[in-house]
Coordinates of C-alpha atoms in Angstrom, one line a residue:
M1 CA 40.7 -49.8 49.6
K2 CA 39.2 -46.1 49.8
K3 CA 41.8 -45.2 47.5
I4 CA 41.1 -47.6 44.9
M5 CA 37.6 -46.7 44.8
F6 CA 38.6 -43.0 44.6
F7 CA 40.5 -43.8 41.5
L8 CA 37.8 -45.8 40.0
S9 CA 35.5 -43.2 40.4
L10 CA 37.6 -40.7 39.2
F11 CA 38.5 -42.8 36.2
A12 CA 34.7 -43.3 35.9
G13 CA 34.0 -39.6 35.9
M14 CA 36.6 -38.8 33.2
I15 CA 35.0 -41.6 30.9
T16 CA 31.7 -40.0 31.4
T17 CA 33.0 -36.6 30.8
H18 CA 34.6 -37.8 27.8
Q19 CA 31.4 -39.5 26.6
V20 CA 29.4 -35.9 27.2
R21 CA 31.9 -33.9 25.4
A22 CA 31.9 -36.3 22.6
Q23 CA 28.3 -36.0 22.4
E24 CA 28.6 -32.3 22.2
L25 CA 31.1 -32.0 19.5
K26 CA 28.6 -32.5 16.3
D27 CA 31.3 -31.5 13.7
Y28 CA 33.2 -34.1 12.2
V29 CA 35.3 -35.5 9.3
I30 CA 35.8 -38.9 7.7
T31 CA 39.1 -39.9 6.6
M32 CA 39.9 -41.8 3.3
K33 CA 40.2 -44.8 5.6
G34 CA 36.6 -44.5 6.5
D35 CA 37.3 -43.4 10.1
T36 CA 35.4 -40.3 11.8
I37 CA 36.9 -38.0 13.9
Y38 CA 34.9 -35.5 15.9
G39 CA 36.0 -32.2 16.9
E40 CA 35.3 -28.2 16.3
I41 CA 35.8 -27.0 12.7
G42 CA 37.1 -23.5 12.6
S43 CA 37.1 -22.8 9.0
V44 CA 36.7 -24.8 5.6
K45 CA 38.5 -23.5 2.7
S46 CA 38.9 -25.3 -0.9
N47 CA 42.5 -26.5 0.0
K48 CA 42.3 -27.3 3.8
V49 CA 40.1 -27.6 6.9
K50 CA 41.4 -26.3 10.4
M51 CA 39.9 -28.4 13.3
L52 CA 40.3 -28.7 17.1
V53 CA 40.5 -32.6 17.9
D54 CA 40.9 -33.0 21.8
S55 CA 42.3 -29.9 22.4
E56 CA 44.8 -30.0 19.7
K57 CA 44.7 -27.9 16.7
K58 CA 44.8 -29.8 13.4
T59 CA 44.8 -29.0 9.7
Y60 CA 43.6 -31.4 7.1
Y61 CA 44.1 -31.6 3.3
P62 CA 41.7 -32.9 0.6
P63 CA 43.6 -35.9 -0.1
Q64 CA 43.3 -37.1 3.5
L65 CA 39.5 -36.5 3.8
Y66 CA 36.6 -38.2 2.2
R67 CA 33.7 -36.1 3.9
I68 CA 33.5 -33.0 6.1
Y69 CA 30.4 -31.9 8.3
N70 CA 30.1 -28.4 9.8
H71 CA 27.3 -28.5 12.1
K72 CA 27.0 -24.5 12.8
K73 CA 26.9 -23.9 9.2
E74 CA 25.0 -27.0 8.4
K75 CA 27.0 -27.8 5.6
H76 CA 28.6 -30.7 4.0
Y77 CA 31.6 -31.2 2.0
A78 CA 33.4 -33.9 -0.2
T79 CA 36.7 -34.0 -1.7
S80 CA 36.6 -33.9 -5.3
F81 CA 38.0 -32.8 -8.8
I82 CA 34.6 -31.3 -10.1
E83 CA 36.0 -27.8 -9.6
V84 CA 39.4 -28.7 -11.2
G85 CA 38.7 -29.8 -14.5
I86 CA 35.2 -31.5 -16.3
E87 CA 34.9 -32.1 -20.0
K88 CA 32.0 -32.7 -22.2
I89 CA 30.9 -36.5 -23.2
R90 CA 31.7 -36.8 -26.8
D91 CA 28.4 -36.5 -28.7
S92 CA 26.2 -36.2 -25.5
D93 CA 22.8 -34.4 -26.3
P94 CA 21.9 -32.5 -24.1
K95 CA 25.6 -32.2 -23.5
M96 CA 26.9 -33.9 -20.1
Y97 CA 30.4 -34.2 -18.5
V98 CA 33.0 -36.3 -16.8
I99 CA 35.9 -35.6 -14.7
K100 CA 38.9 -35.6 -17.2
E101 CA 41.3 -38.4 -16.6
K102 CA 44.6 -36.4 -17.1
V103 CA 43.2 -33.9 -14.3
K104 CA 43.1 -37.0 -11.7
L105 CA 46.7 -37.6 -12.6
K106 CA 47.7 -34.4 -12.7
K107 CA 46.0 -32.0 -10.4
K108 CA 45.0 -32.0 -6.6
P109 CA 41.1 -32.3 -5.5
L110 CA 39.4 -29.6 -3.6
F111 CA 36.7 -29.5 -0.8
T112 CA 33.7 -28.7 -2.4
E113 CA 30.2 -28.4 -0.8
I114 CA 27.9 -31.1 -1.5
L115 CA 23.9 -30.8 -1.2
H116 CA 22.8 -34.4 -1.5
D117 CA 25.0 -37.5 -1.1
G118 CA 24.2 -40.8 -2.3
D119 CA 24.4 -42.7 -5.9
I120 CA 24.0 -39.0 -7.2
I121 CA 26.3 -36.4 -5.6
V122 CA 24.9 -32.8 -5.8
Y123 CA 27.9 -30.2 -5.5
N124 CA 27.8 -26.4 -5.1
F125 CA 30.5 -24.2 -6.0
R126 CA 31.3 -20.5 -6.9
K127 CA 33.4 -19.7 -10.0
Q128 CA 35.0 -16.1 -10.8
S129 CA 34.8 -15.6 -14.9
G130 CA 36.3 -12.7 -16.9
G131 CA 38.5 -10.0 -15.1
G132 CA 41.2 -10.2 -17.5
M133 CA 42.9 -7.2 -19.0
I134 CA 41.2 -5.2 -21.9
M135 CA 42.1 -2.1 -23.9
G136 CA 40.4 1.1 -22.5
A137 CA 38.7 3.9 -24.5
N138 CA 42.2 5.9 -24.2
G139 CA 44.2 3.0 -25.4
K140 CA 45.7 1.9 -22.0
M141 CA 45.1 -1.5 -20.5
M142 CA 42.6 -1.7 -17.8
N143 CA 40.9 -4.3 -15.6
G144 CA 37.8 -6.2 -17.3
F145 CA 34.5 -6.8 -15.9
S146 CA 34.7 -10.0 -13.8
T147 CA 31.3 -11.9 -12.7
S148 CA 30.8 -14.7 -10.0
S149 CA 28.4 -17.8 -10.6
N150 CA 26.9 -20.4 -8.4
Y151 CA 27.1 -23.9 -10.1
Y152 CA 25.3 -26.8 -9.3
Y153 CA 26.2 -30.0 -10.9
A154 CA 24.8 -33.7 -10.2
L155 CA 27.4 -36.7 -10.6
K156 CA 26.4 -40.3 -10.9
R157 CA 28.7 -42.4 -9.1
S158 CA 27.9 -45.7 -11.0
T159 CA 28.4 -43.8 -14.6
G160 CA 30.7 -41.0 -13.4
E161 CA 28.4 -38.9 -15.6
I162 CA 28.0 -35.1 -14.7
A163 CA 24.9 -32.8 -15.4
E164 CA 24.2 -29.3 -14.8
L165 CA 21.4 -28.5 -12.6
K166 CA 21.5 -24.8 -12.1
I167 CA 23.9 -21.9 -12.8
S168 CA 23.0 -18.5 -10.9
G169 CA 24.7 -15.4 -12.1
L170 CA 25.7 -13.6 -15.5
L171 CA 26.8 -16.5 -17.7
I172 CA 26.5 -17.3 -21.4
G173 CA 25.7 -21.0 -22.5
K174 CA 23.4 -22.1 -19.7
M175 CA 21.2 -25.1 -20.4
S176 CA 17.6 -24.9 -21.0
K177 CA 15.5 -26.3 -18.1
K178 CA 14.1 -29.0 -20.6
N179 CA 17.6 -30.2 -21.1
R180 CA 18.5 -30.4 -17.7
Y181 CA 15.1 -32.2 -17.4
L182 CA 16.2 -34.8 -20.0
N183 CA 19.6 -35.4 -18.1
L184 CA 18.1 -36.0 -14.8
A185 CA 15.6 -38.4 -16.4
K186 CA 18.5 -40.5 -17.8
M187 CA 20.2 -40.3 -14.3
I188 CA 17.2 -41.9 -12.7
A189 CA 16.0 -44.0 -15.5
D190 CA 17.1 -47.2 -13.7
E191 CA 14.3 -46.6 -11.3
P192 CA 11.2 -46.6 -13.8
E193 CA 8.4 -45.6 -11.3
L194 CA 10.4 -42.4 -10.2
A195 CA 11.3 -41.7 -13.7
A196 CA 7.7 -42.2 -14.8
K197 CA 6.8 -39.6 -12.1
L198 CA 9.3 -37.0 -13.3
E199 CA 7.9 -37.2 -16.8
N200 CA 4.7 -36.1 -15.7
E201 CA 5.8 -33.1 -14.1
E202 CA 5.2 -29.6 -15.6
K203 CA 6.9 -27.1 -13.7
L204 CA 10.8 -27.7 -14.2
N205 CA 13.0 -26.0 -11.6
Y206 CA 16.0 -26.8 -9.4
D207 CA 13.7 -27.7 -6.5
L208 CA 12.0 -30.2 -8.2
F209 CA 15.4 -31.8 -9.4
S210 CA 16.7 -31.5 -6.0
N211 CA 13.5 -33.4 -4.6
Y212 CA 13.8 -36.2 -7.3
I213 CA 17.4 -37.0 -6.6
R214 CA 16.6 -37.0 -2.7
E215 CA 13.8 -39.6 -3.5
Y216 CA 16.4 -41.7 -6.0
N217 CA 18.9 -41.9 -3.7
A218 CA 16.7 -42.9 -0.6
I219 CA 15.8 -45.9 -2.9
K220 CA 19.3 -46.8 -3.6
K221 CA 20.4 -46.6 -0.1
A222 CA 18.4 -49.5 1.1
N223 CA 20.5 -51.6 -1.5
D224 CA 23.7 -50.1 -2.2
V225 CA 26.7 -49.6 -0.1
Y226 CA 29.2 -47.1 -1.9
P227 CA 32.9 -47.5 -1.4
I228 CA 35.2 -44.6 -0.5
M229 CA 36.0 -42.8 -3.6
I230 CA 37.0 -39.3 -5.0
F231 CA 35.1 -38.1 -8.0

């Protein structure tokens, strides 16, 4: 009897330890099947994430995961094609974009940081531009000037439309704040009260747009359940 009680106590202790450990693990990934796996994230790169799960080292790739949360860095990531290839929607004015269909068929998605998640997803990523070979004054080829820009794009799940919210860095062809406002107004037009509130705003900037997207997603969250999809 004492042996039985000892093993029951030991087993109960193991369960309690496991539960406490699970509560301590704040990093997690969500698979394409909708399962949540808790562990300790070592690193997140665009093409893979390394994670310690039950003392075992794991490496996951974009086609395997839907969402990632790194608690230490307080960052969320989604598997997406947005960095791989977008194209302008024909005749859109102001211009909006969609993910190229051929990209989804021929290229692999990447892990991209997201700042908002809901009916409107906001992505944030960096891109290098320039840096090719140019002819120097002495007639010899040399490395050209390259710049790094930070992109903020909003994607609406229900339509697939993508709008530029902000681009930081030296880049020609950025949209005006007015055009960004017009695109956001179109995205939230199915919530008339919120759209009317945005219409009366005078100071247009990324922080304002971000707040409206947060409000819009909160409204939609009460009524919509989103399937697991890669955009």
